[in-house]
PDB file of C-alpha atoms in Angstrom:
ATOM      1  CA  PRO A   1     155.474  74.648 179.772  1.00 50.00           C
ATOM      2  CA  PRO A   2     158.051  72.878 177.684  1.00 46.00           C
ATOM      3  CA  ARG A   3     157.237  73.648 173.785  1.00 52.00           C
ATOM      4  CA  ARG A   4     156.267  77.177 174.683  1.00 50.00           C
ATOM      5  CA  ALA A   5     159.732  77.317 176.030  1.00 48.00           C
ATOM      6  CA  ALA A   6     161.260  75.573 173.212  1.00 50.00           C
ATOM      7  CA  ARG A   7     159.636  77.852 171.055  1.00 54.00           C
ATOM      8  CA  ARG A   8     161.316  80.866 173.049  1.00 49.00           C
ATOM      9  CA  LEU A   9     164.501  79.651 173.091  1.00 48.00           C
ATOM     10  CA  ARG A  10     164.625  78.745 169.293  1.00 53.00           C
ATOM     11  CA  ALA A  11     163.429  82.538 168.512  1.00 51.00           C
ATOM     12  CA  VAL A  12     166.822  83.777 170.424  1.00 44.00           C
ATOM     13  CA  SER A  13     168.780  80.912 168.286  1.00 47.00           C
ATOM     14  CA  ALA A  14     167.211  82.461 165.258  1.00 50.00           C
ATOM     15  CA  ALA A  15     168.279  86.145 166.340  1.00 44.00           C
ATOM     16  CA  LEU A  16     171.047  85.399 167.698  1.00 41.00           C
ATOM     17  CA  ARG A  17     171.362  84.548 162.962  1.00 43.00           C
ATOM     18  CA  ARG A  18     170.608  86.232 161.606  1.00 45.00           C
ATOM     19  CA  PRO A  19     173.019  88.504 159.832  1.00 42.00           C
ATOM     20  CA  ALA A  20     175.796  91.401 162.126  1.00 43.00           C
ATOM     21  CA  ALA A  21     178.383  93.014 161.704  1.00 41.00           C
ATOM     22  CA  ALA A  22     180.400  90.754 164.035  1.00 40.00           C
ATOM     23  CA  PRO A  23     181.183  87.943 165.682  1.00 41.00           C
ATOM     24  CA  ALA A  24     182.112  85.372 162.331  1.00 40.00           C
ATOM     25  CA  PRO A  25     179.217  83.157 162.732  1.00 41.00           C
ATOM     26  CA  THR A  26     180.464  79.182 163.442  1.00 41.00           C
ATOM     27  CA  ALA A  27     181.494  77.372 160.142  1.00 37.00           C
ATOM     28  CA  THR A  28     178.564  75.367 158.935  1.00 38.00           C
ATOM     29  CA  SER A  29     178.826  72.672 157.238  1.00 36.00           C
ATOM     30  CA  VAL A  30     175.478  70.628 154.838  1.00 37.00           C
ATOM     31  CA  ASP A  31     173.631  67.487 156.795  1.00 45.00           C
ATOM     32  CA  ASP A  32     171.803  65.627 153.671  1.00 50.00           C
ATOM     33  CA  GLY A  33     173.197  67.925 149.906  1.00 50.00           C
ATOM     34  CA  SER A  34     170.419  70.659 150.866  1.00 73.00           C
ATOM     35  CA  VAL A  35     170.455  71.999 154.437  1.00 81.00           C
ATOM     36  CA  PRO A  36     173.731  74.218 155.821  1.00 87.00           C
ATOM     37  CA  SER A  37     173.579  73.375 159.511  1.00 88.00           C
ATOM     38  CA  ARG A  38     175.441  75.297 162.111  1.00 87.00           C
ATOM     39  CA  SER A  39     177.443  75.596 165.433  1.00 91.00           C
ATOM     40  CA  LEU A  40     175.797  78.314 168.444  1.00 91.00           C
ATOM     41  CA  ARG A  41     179.388  79.071 170.773  1.00 95.00           C
ATOM     42  CA  LEU A  42     177.473  81.587 173.055  1.00 95.00           C
ATOM     43  CA  GLY A  43     178.587  83.734 176.142  1.00 95.00           C
ATOM     44  CA  ALA A  44     176.680  82.553 178.805  1.00 93.00           C
ATOM     45  CA  PHE A  45     176.706  85.731 181.983  1.00 94.00           C
ATOM     46  CA  ASP A  46     176.040  84.358 184.392  1.00 88.00           C
ATOM     47  CA  LEU A  47     174.735  86.398 187.711  1.00 84.00           C
ATOM     48  CA  VAL A  48     173.038  84.076 190.248  1.00 73.00           C
ATOM     49  CA  SER A  49     175.126  81.592 192.647  1.00 55.00           C
ATOM     50  CA  TRP A  50     172.057  79.318 193.651  1.00 49.00           C
ATOM     51  CA  ARG A  51     174.459  77.583 196.765  1.00 47.00           C
ATOM     52  CA  GLU A  52     173.057  81.135 198.604  1.00 50.00           C
ATOM     53  CA  SER A  53     170.194  81.275 197.902  1.00 50.00           C
ATOM     54  CA  SER A  54     167.352  80.935 200.180  1.00 47.00           C
ATOM     55  CA  LEU A  55     165.803  77.817 197.855  1.00 52.00           C
ATOM     56  CA  PRO A  56     168.437  75.329 199.219  1.00 53.00           C
ATOM     57  CA  SER A  57     166.991  72.773 197.691  1.00 55.00           C
ATOM     58  CA  ILE A  58     168.033  74.369 194.045  1.00 56.00           C
ATOM     59  CA  ALA A  59     171.566  74.696 194.854  1.00 56.00           C
ATOM     60  CA  GLU A  60     172.199  71.234 196.338  1.00 61.00           C
ATOM     61  CA  ARG A  61     170.268  70.259 192.812  1.00 61.00           C
ATOM     62  CA  TYR A  62     171.460  71.911 190.848  1.00 60.00           C
ATOM     63  CA  GLY A  63     175.206  73.682 192.307  1.00 60.00           C
ATOM     64  CA  ALA A  64     176.409  75.874 188.504  1.00 61.00           C
ATOM     65  CA  GLY A  65     173.063  77.911 188.898  1.00 61.00           C
ATOM     66  CA  PHE A  66     171.276  79.133 185.661  1.00 65.00           C
ATOM     67  CA  PHE A  67     174.572  77.794 184.043  1.00 77.00           C
ATOM     68  CA  GLU A  68     174.036  74.069 184.442  1.00 78.00           C
ATOM     69  CA  VAL A  69     170.006  75.065 183.834  1.00 77.00           C
ATOM     70  CA  TRP A  70     170.169  76.565 181.051  1.00 79.00           C
ATOM     71  CA  GLU A  71     172.515  74.020 179.228  1.00 86.00           C
ATOM     72  CA  GLN A  72     169.964  71.762 179.323  1.00 82.00           C
ATOM     73  CA  LEU A  73     166.811  74.535 178.426  1.00 82.00           C
ATOM     74  CA  PHE A  74     169.358  75.460 174.848  1.00 84.00           C
ATOM     75  CA  GLU A  75     170.137  71.820 174.254  1.00 88.00           C
ATOM     76  CA  GLN A  76     166.331  70.973 174.609  1.00 84.00           C
ATOM     77  CA  ALA A  77     165.397  73.899 172.206  1.00 83.00           C
ATOM     78  CA  ARG A  78     168.447  72.441 169.831  1.00 88.00           C
ATOM     79  CA  ALA A  79     166.594  69.693 169.729  1.00 88.00           C
ATOM     80  CA  SER A  80     163.042  70.325 169.292  1.00 85.00           C
ATOM     81  CA  SER A  81     164.113  72.818 166.373  1.00 85.00           C
ATOM     82  CA  THR A  82     163.346  72.179 162.807  1.00 86.00           C
ATOM     83  CA  SER A  83     164.980  74.106 159.788  1.00 86.00           C
ATOM     84  CA  VAL A  84     161.956  75.463 159.129  1.00 84.00           C
ATOM     85  CA  ASP A  85     162.155  76.641 163.079  1.00 81.00           C
ATOM     86  CA  LEU A  86     165.725  78.095 162.476  1.00 82.00           C
ATOM     87  CA  GLY A  87     165.010  79.600 158.821  1.00 79.00           C
ATOM     88  CA  GLY A  88     166.861  76.798 156.516  1.00 85.00           C
ATOM     89  CA  VAL A  89     169.732  76.029 159.122  1.00 87.00           C
ATOM     90  CA  ALA A  90     169.903  73.089 160.861  1.00 89.00           C
ATOM     91  CA  LEU A  91     171.935  73.474 164.329  1.00 89.00           C
ATOM     92  CA  ARG A  92     173.914  71.061 165.488  1.00 90.00           C
ATOM     93  CA  SER A  93     174.444  72.180 168.492  1.00 91.00           C
ATOM     94  CA  VAL A  94     174.966  75.300 170.978  1.00 91.00           C
ATOM     95  CA  GLU A  95     177.516  75.394 173.720  1.00 94.00           C
ATOM     96  CA  LEU A  96     177.678  77.462 176.425  1.00 93.00           C
ATOM     97  CA  VAL A  97     180.406  78.761 177.735  1.00 95.00           C
ATOM     98  CA  ARG A  98     180.167  80.881 181.360  1.00 93.00           C
ATOM     99  CA  PHE A  99     181.271  83.920 182.303  1.00 94.00           C
ATOM    100  CA  SER A 100     181.359  85.337 185.310  1.00 92.00           C
ATOM    101  CA  PRO A 101     180.353  89.268 185.713  1.00 93.00           C
ATOM    102  CA  VAL A 102     179.701  88.859 189.828  1.00 90.00           C
ATOM    103  CA  GLU A 103     183.581  87.933 189.672  1.00 92.00           C
ATOM    104  CA  GLY A 104     184.590  90.586 187.386  1.00 94.00           C
ATOM    105  CA  HIS A 105     185.144  87.052 184.552  1.00 95.00           C
ATOM    106  CA  TYR A 106     184.530  88.812 180.284  1.00 97.00           C
ATOM    107  CA  PRO A 107     185.145  87.734 177.752  1.00 97.00           C
ATOM    108  CA  SER A 108     188.831  88.684 176.319  1.00 97.00           C
ATOM    109  CA  ALA A 109     188.960  90.171 172.643  1.00 96.00           C
ATOM    110  CA  ALA A 110     189.940  86.667 171.482  1.00 97.00           C
ATOM    111  CA  GLU A 111     187.034  85.395 172.506  1.00 97.00           C
ATOM    112  CA  LEU A 112     184.101  87.811 172.449  1.00 97.00           C
ATOM    113  CA  ALA A 113     186.052  86.909 168.252  1.00 96.00           C
ATOM    114  CA  SER A 114     184.653  83.434 169.018  1.00 97.00           C
ATOM    115  CA  LEU A 115     180.922  83.486 170.215  1.00 97.00           C
ATOM    116  CA  ASP A 116     177.979  83.915 168.429  1.00 96.00           C
ATOM    117  CA  GLY A 117     176.679  86.251 170.568  1.00 96.00           C
ATOM    118  CA  ILE A 118     176.011  86.999 174.411  1.00 96.00           C
ATOM    119  CA  VAL A 119     173.670  85.943 176.888  1.00 93.00           C
ATOM    120  CA  ILE A 120     172.368  86.890 180.077  1.00 92.00           C
ATOM    121  CA  SER A 121     170.837  85.757 183.339  1.00 85.00           C
ATOM    122  CA  GLY A 122     168.375  86.681 186.510  1.00 80.00           C
ATOM    123  CA  SER A 123     169.824  88.699 188.966  1.00 80.00           C
ATOM    124  CA  GLY A 124     168.072  89.695 192.259  1.00 78.00           C
ATOM    125  CA  GLU A 125     169.737  93.123 191.887  1.00 83.00           C
ATOM    126  CA  ASP A 126     168.725  95.714 190.954  1.00 85.00           C
ATOM    127  CA  SER A 127     170.132  96.652 187.422  1.00 86.00           C
ATOM    128  CA  TRP A 128     169.775 100.740 187.402  1.00 88.00           C
ATOM    129  CA  SER A 129     172.365  99.871 190.655  1.00 89.00           C
ATOM    130  CA  ASP A 130     175.108 101.776 191.390  1.00 92.00           C
ATOM    131  CA  THR A 131     177.259  98.935 192.492  1.00 92.00           C
ATOM    132  CA  PRO A 132     180.529  98.353 191.322  1.00 94.00           C
ATOM    133  CA  TRP A 133     180.311  95.009 188.936  1.00 93.00           C
ATOM    134  CA  LEU A 134     177.149  96.520 188.014  1.00 94.00           C
ATOM    135  CA  VAL A 135     178.101  99.619 186.393  1.00 96.00           C
ATOM    136  CA  GLU A 136     181.216  97.470 184.559  1.00 97.00           C
ATOM    137  CA  LEU A 137     178.501  95.436 183.483  1.00 96.00           C
ATOM    138  CA  ARG A 138     176.452  98.368 181.443  1.00 97.00           C
ATOM    139  CA  ALA A 139     179.368  99.151 180.602  1.00 97.00           C
ATOM    140  CA  ARG A 140     180.147  96.350 179.006  1.00 97.00           C
ATOM    141  CA  ILE A 141     176.935  95.801 177.174  1.00 97.00           C
ATOM    142  CA  ALA A 142     177.239  99.558 175.663  1.00 97.00           C
ATOM    143  CA  ASP A 143     180.488  98.411 174.416  1.00 97.00           C
ATOM    144  CA  TYR A 144     179.385  95.202 172.971  1.00 97.00           C
ATOM    145  CA  ASP A 145     176.457  96.929 171.511  1.00 97.00           C
ATOM    146  CA  ALA A 146     178.795  99.316 169.463  1.00 96.00           C
ATOM    147  CA  GLN A 147     179.843  96.410 167.919  1.00 96.00           C
ATOM    148  CA  GLN A 148     176.986  95.396 167.073  1.00 96.00           C
ATOM    149  CA  VAL A 149     177.517  92.250 169.267  1.00 97.00           C
ATOM    150  CA  ARG A 150     174.698  89.782 169.161  1.00 96.00           C
ATOM    151  CA  LEU A 151     173.047  90.048 173.357  1.00 96.00           C
ATOM    152  CA  SER A 152     170.050  88.598 175.237  1.00 94.00           C
ATOM    153  CA  GLY A 153     168.710  87.646 177.952  1.00 88.00           C
ATOM    154  CA  PHE A 154     165.438  86.552 180.458  1.00 87.00           C
ATOM    155  CA  SER A 155     164.430  88.007 183.136  1.00 85.00           C
ATOM    156  CA  PHE A 156     167.143  90.890 184.362  1.00 87.00           C
ATOM    157  CA  GLY A 157     169.038  91.049 180.826  1.00 87.00           C
ATOM    158  CA  PRO A 158     166.574  92.886 179.312  1.00 90.00           C
ATOM    159  CA  GLN A 159     166.324  95.165 182.158  1.00 92.00           C
ATOM    160  CA  VAL A 160     170.075  96.187 182.803  1.00 94.00           C
ATOM    161  CA  LEU A 161     170.119  95.983 178.990  1.00 96.00           C
ATOM    162  CA  ALA A 162     167.814  98.521 178.636  1.00 95.00           C
ATOM    163  CA  ALA A 163     169.309 100.257 181.705  1.00 95.00           C
ATOM    164  CA  ALA A 164     172.949  99.817 179.699  1.00 96.00           C
ATOM    165  CA  LEU A 165     171.487 101.517 176.404  1.00 97.00           C
ATOM    166  CA  GLY A 166     169.146 104.509 176.857  1.00 96.00           C
ATOM    167  CA  GLY A 167     166.087 103.015 178.420  1.00 95.00           C
ATOM    168  CA  ARG A 168     164.809 104.001 181.953  1.00 94.00           C
ATOM    169  CA  VAL A 169     164.388 100.941 184.411  1.00 88.00           C
ATOM    170  CA  ALA A 170     163.132 101.281 187.816  1.00 87.00           C
ATOM    171  CA  ARG A 171     161.442  99.788 190.507  1.00 87.00           C
ATOM    172  CA  ASN A 172     157.090  98.502 188.668  1.00 83.00           C
ATOM    173  CA  PRO A 173     154.856 100.517 190.389  1.00 82.00           C
ATOM    174  CA  LEU A 174     152.143  98.191 189.701  1.00 84.00           C
ATOM    175  CA  GLY A 175     154.314  96.044 190.960  1.00 77.00           C
ATOM    176  CA  HIS A 176     155.424  92.534 191.726  1.00 77.00           C
ATOM    177  CA  GLU A 177     154.510  89.885 189.159  1.00 78.00           C
ATOM    178  CA  THR A 178     155.327  86.203 190.322  1.00 71.00           C
ATOM    179  CA  THR A 179     153.488  83.361 187.473  1.00 71.00           C
ATOM    180  CA  VAL A 180     152.829  81.990 184.597  1.00 76.00           C
ATOM    181  CA  THR A 181     150.765  85.041 183.018  1.00 80.00           C
ATOM    182  CA  THR A 182     149.728  86.002 180.029  1.00 84.00           C
ATOM    183  CA  THR A 183     151.399  88.006 177.612  1.00 87.00           C
ATOM    184  CA  HIS A 184     149.574  89.919 175.022  1.00 91.00           C
ATOM    185  CA  LEU A 185     152.246  90.812 171.839  1.00 93.00           C
ATOM    186  CA  SER A 186     152.415  93.588 170.268  1.00 95.00           C
ATOM    187  CA  ASP A 187     151.789  93.756 165.957  1.00 95.00           C
ATOM    188  CA  GLU A 188     155.943  94.098 165.989  1.00 95.00           C
ATOM    189  CA  ALA A 189     155.728  91.196 168.402  1.00 92.00           C
ATOM    190  CA  ARG A 190     153.875  88.838 165.527  1.00 93.00           C
ATOM    191  CA  GLU A 191     155.442  90.550 163.209  1.00 93.00           C
ATOM    192  CA  TYR A 192     159.394  90.138 164.165  1.00 90.00           C
ATOM    193  CA  PHE A 193     157.790  86.514 165.041  1.00 87.00           C
ATOM    194  CA  GLY A 194     156.035  86.054 161.621  1.00 87.00           C
ATOM    195  CA  THR A 195     153.295  84.912 163.916  1.00 89.00           C
ATOM    196  CA  PRO A 196     149.888  85.022 163.528  1.00 92.00           C
ATOM    197  CA  ARG A 197     148.999  83.702 167.516  1.00 91.00           C
ATOM    198  CA  ARG A 198     148.187  87.524 169.957  1.00 94.00           C
ATOM    199  CA  SER A 199     149.197  86.100 172.895  1.00 90.00           C
ATOM    200  CA  VAL A 200     151.706  83.673 175.187  1.00 83.00           C
ATOM    201  CA  ASP A 201     151.580  81.604 178.480  1.00 80.00           C
ATOM    202  CA  LEU A 202     154.851  82.292 180.871  1.00 78.00           C
ATOM    203  CA  ILE A 203     156.776  82.192 183.764  1.00 77.00           C
ATOM    204  CA  VAL A 204     157.713  85.473 184.745  1.00 80.00           C
ATOM    205  CA  HIS A 205     159.112  86.955 188.309  1.00 74.00           C
ATOM    206  CA  HIS A 206     160.502  90.464 189.301  1.00 75.00           C
ATOM    207  CA  ASN A 207     159.197  93.211 190.901  1.00 75.00           C
ATOM    208  CA  ASP A 208     161.676  95.987 188.673  1.00 84.00           C
ATOM    209  CA  ALA A 209     160.497  97.121 185.301  1.00 85.00           C
ATOM    210  CA  VAL A 210     161.544  98.192 182.037  1.00 89.00           C
ATOM    211  CA  LEU A 211     159.167 102.034 182.042  1.00 91.00           C
ATOM    212  CA  GLU A 212     160.713 103.394 178.843  1.00 95.00           C
ATOM    213  CA  LEU A 213     162.201 101.405 176.498  1.00 95.00           C
ATOM    214  CA  PRO A 214     165.465 102.666 174.622  1.00 96.00           C
ATOM    215  CA  PRO A 215     166.564 104.257 172.153  1.00 96.00           C
ATOM    216  CA  GLY A 216     164.552 102.517 168.316  1.00 96.00           C
ATOM    217  CA  ALA A 217     163.679  99.690 170.298  1.00 96.00           C
ATOM    218  CA  LYS A 218     160.609  97.079 169.540  1.00 96.00           C
ATOM    219  CA  SER A 219     158.489  96.268 172.555  1.00 95.00           C
ATOM    220  CA  LEU A 220     157.186  91.715 172.536  1.00 93.00           C
ATOM    221  CA  GLY A 221     153.495  93.483 174.336  1.00 91.00           C
ATOM    222  CA  GLY A 222     153.289  92.523 178.689  1.00 90.00           C
ATOM    223  CA  SER A 223     150.594  91.841 180.452  1.00 88.00           C
ATOM    224  CA  ALA A 224     148.508  94.417 182.574  1.00 85.00           C
ATOM    225  CA  VAL A 225     151.337  94.332 185.570  1.00 86.00           C
ATOM    226  CA  THR A 226     154.097  94.969 182.832  1.00 84.00           C
ATOM    227  CA  GLU A 227     153.972  97.108 180.231  1.00 88.00           C
ATOM    228  CA  HIS A 228     157.428  95.434 178.567  1.00 91.00           C
ATOM    229  CA  HIS A 229     157.759  91.272 178.668  1.00 88.00           C
ATOM    230  CA  GLY A 230     160.950  92.395 176.504  1.00 90.00           C
ATOM    231  CA  TRP A 231     161.797  93.741 173.818  1.00 93.00           C
ATOM    232  CA  PHE A 232     163.964  94.066 170.806  1.00 95.00           C
ATOM    233  CA  ARG A 233     166.689  96.373 168.349  1.00 95.00           C
ATOM    234  CA  GLY A 234     167.402  95.890 164.932  1.00 92.00           C
ATOM    235  CA  ALA A 235     169.204  92.704 164.067  1.00 90.00           C
ATOM    236  CA  ASN A 236     171.790  92.370 167.816  1.00 94.00           C
ATOM    237  CA  VAL A 237     169.275  92.073 170.213  1.00 96.00           C
ATOM    238  CA  LEU A 238     166.447  90.419 171.431  1.00 94.00           C
ATOM    239  CA  ALA A 239     165.771  90.054 175.412  1.00 91.00           C
ATOM    240  CA  PHE A 240     162.414  88.192 177.463  1.00 89.00           C
ATOM    241  CA  ALA A 241     161.439  89.239 180.544  1.00 85.00           C
ATOM    242  CA  HIS A 242     160.351  85.409 181.432  1.00 80.00           C
ATOM    243  CA  HIS A 243     161.687  82.412 182.771  1.00 74.00           C
ATOM    244  CA  PRO A 244     161.953  79.736 180.875  1.00 75.00           C
ATOM    245  CA  GLU A 245     164.839  77.724 182.995  1.00 71.00           C
ATOM    246  CA  TYR A 246     162.219  77.446 185.441  1.00 69.00           C
ATOM    247  CA  CYS A 247     160.734  75.097 184.008  1.00 67.00           C
ATOM    248  CA  PHE A 248     163.611  72.925 184.626  1.00 63.00           C
ATOM    249  CA  VAL A 249     163.730  73.363 188.350  1.00 61.00           C
ATOM    250  CA  ARG A 250     160.737  70.922 190.052  1.00 57.00           C
ATOM    251  CA  TYR A 251     160.675  73.492 193.526  1.00 53.00           C
ATOM    252  CA  THR A 252     161.379  76.660 191.752  1.00 54.00           C
ATOM    253  CA  ALA A 253     158.180  75.889 189.739  1.00 51.00           C
ATOM    254  CA  THR A 254     156.140  74.425 191.907  1.00 53.00           C
ATOM    255  CA  HIS A 255     156.244  75.196 195.208  1.00 51.00           C
ATOM    256  CA  ALA A 256     158.330  79.176 194.874  1.00 48.00           C
ATOM    257  CA  PHE A 257     155.702  81.018 192.534  1.00 47.00           C
ATOM    258  CA  LEU A 258     154.114  79.157 190.636  1.00 47.00           C
ATOM    259  CA  PRO A 259     149.491  79.877 191.981  1.00 48.00           C
ATOM    260  CA  ARG A 260     148.952  77.221 189.082  1.00 46.00           C
ATOM    261  CA  PRO A 261     149.677  73.073 189.980  1.00 39.00           C
ATOM    262  CA  ALA A 262     148.313  72.265 186.940  1.00 38.00           C
ATOM    263  CA  VAL A 263     151.515  73.465 184.378  1.00 44.00           C
ATOM    264  CA  ARG A 264     154.149  70.823 183.317  1.00 43.00           C
ATOM    265  CA  CYS A 265     157.332  72.060 182.365  1.00 46.00           C
ATOM    266  CA  ALA A 266     159.703  69.253 180.915  1.00 40.00           C
ATOM    267  CA  GLY A 267     163.267  68.398 182.588  1.00 37.00           C
ATOM    268  CA  TRP A 268     160.848  67.803 186.321  1.00 35.00           C
ATOM    269  CA  GLY A 269     163.051  64.294 185.950  1.00 35.00           C
ATOM    270  CA  ARG A 270     165.262  65.934 188.229  1.00 32.00           C
TER     271      ARG A 270
END
């Protein structure tokens, strides 16, 4: 649902806004003389080519894959956020810069320094695989983490982040989870987000799972099938097993994955 997807993105934006050693924040200004404003420039690690997808209607409509859908998702979150949502800062814009680790395309040192953080997309691969591009991706993630680069992601994102940072990821022994499901928030998550809510209903689509969190990480909570629907660690890592971007692909939401047709998402004009 659009409001829930937007809330999750606001949480990502807020986490990326939190102080960290690197990189330096984008220059700020003041909107009305009292509320500081800023922009976010994020590296979008796009790991999927929908032109090779088993869902041709998606490939035809969204040739740029996850990246194009992400642009819509982050813009919706930005437009629907207030300075109160973001801890007293107005968000002027969110710029996504696409990188393709599958093709060996990563930010240079100068590009990395210009980013406020990195967001990792979904993927149909196993995050623990010995496939060369995944071996390099995990090594890069470990290096970015050592530099305190802000890291986030959806779906495959928390899996590959955990695999790179000392956790254990494998096929979920309790099976596949593809639906709108209820995530029961952990106490740590409720404190992190400052919410009294004990659960949220969100889209998931995975058969792998983080079975052991990296050292120092805290779970966001989970379901009866998946123990960890996301996790965070310190001020620089926050990842979700959910798919808020699916709300922008009507075919995906209504035909491919969701057994609840009453669910309505934003972005259904396309």
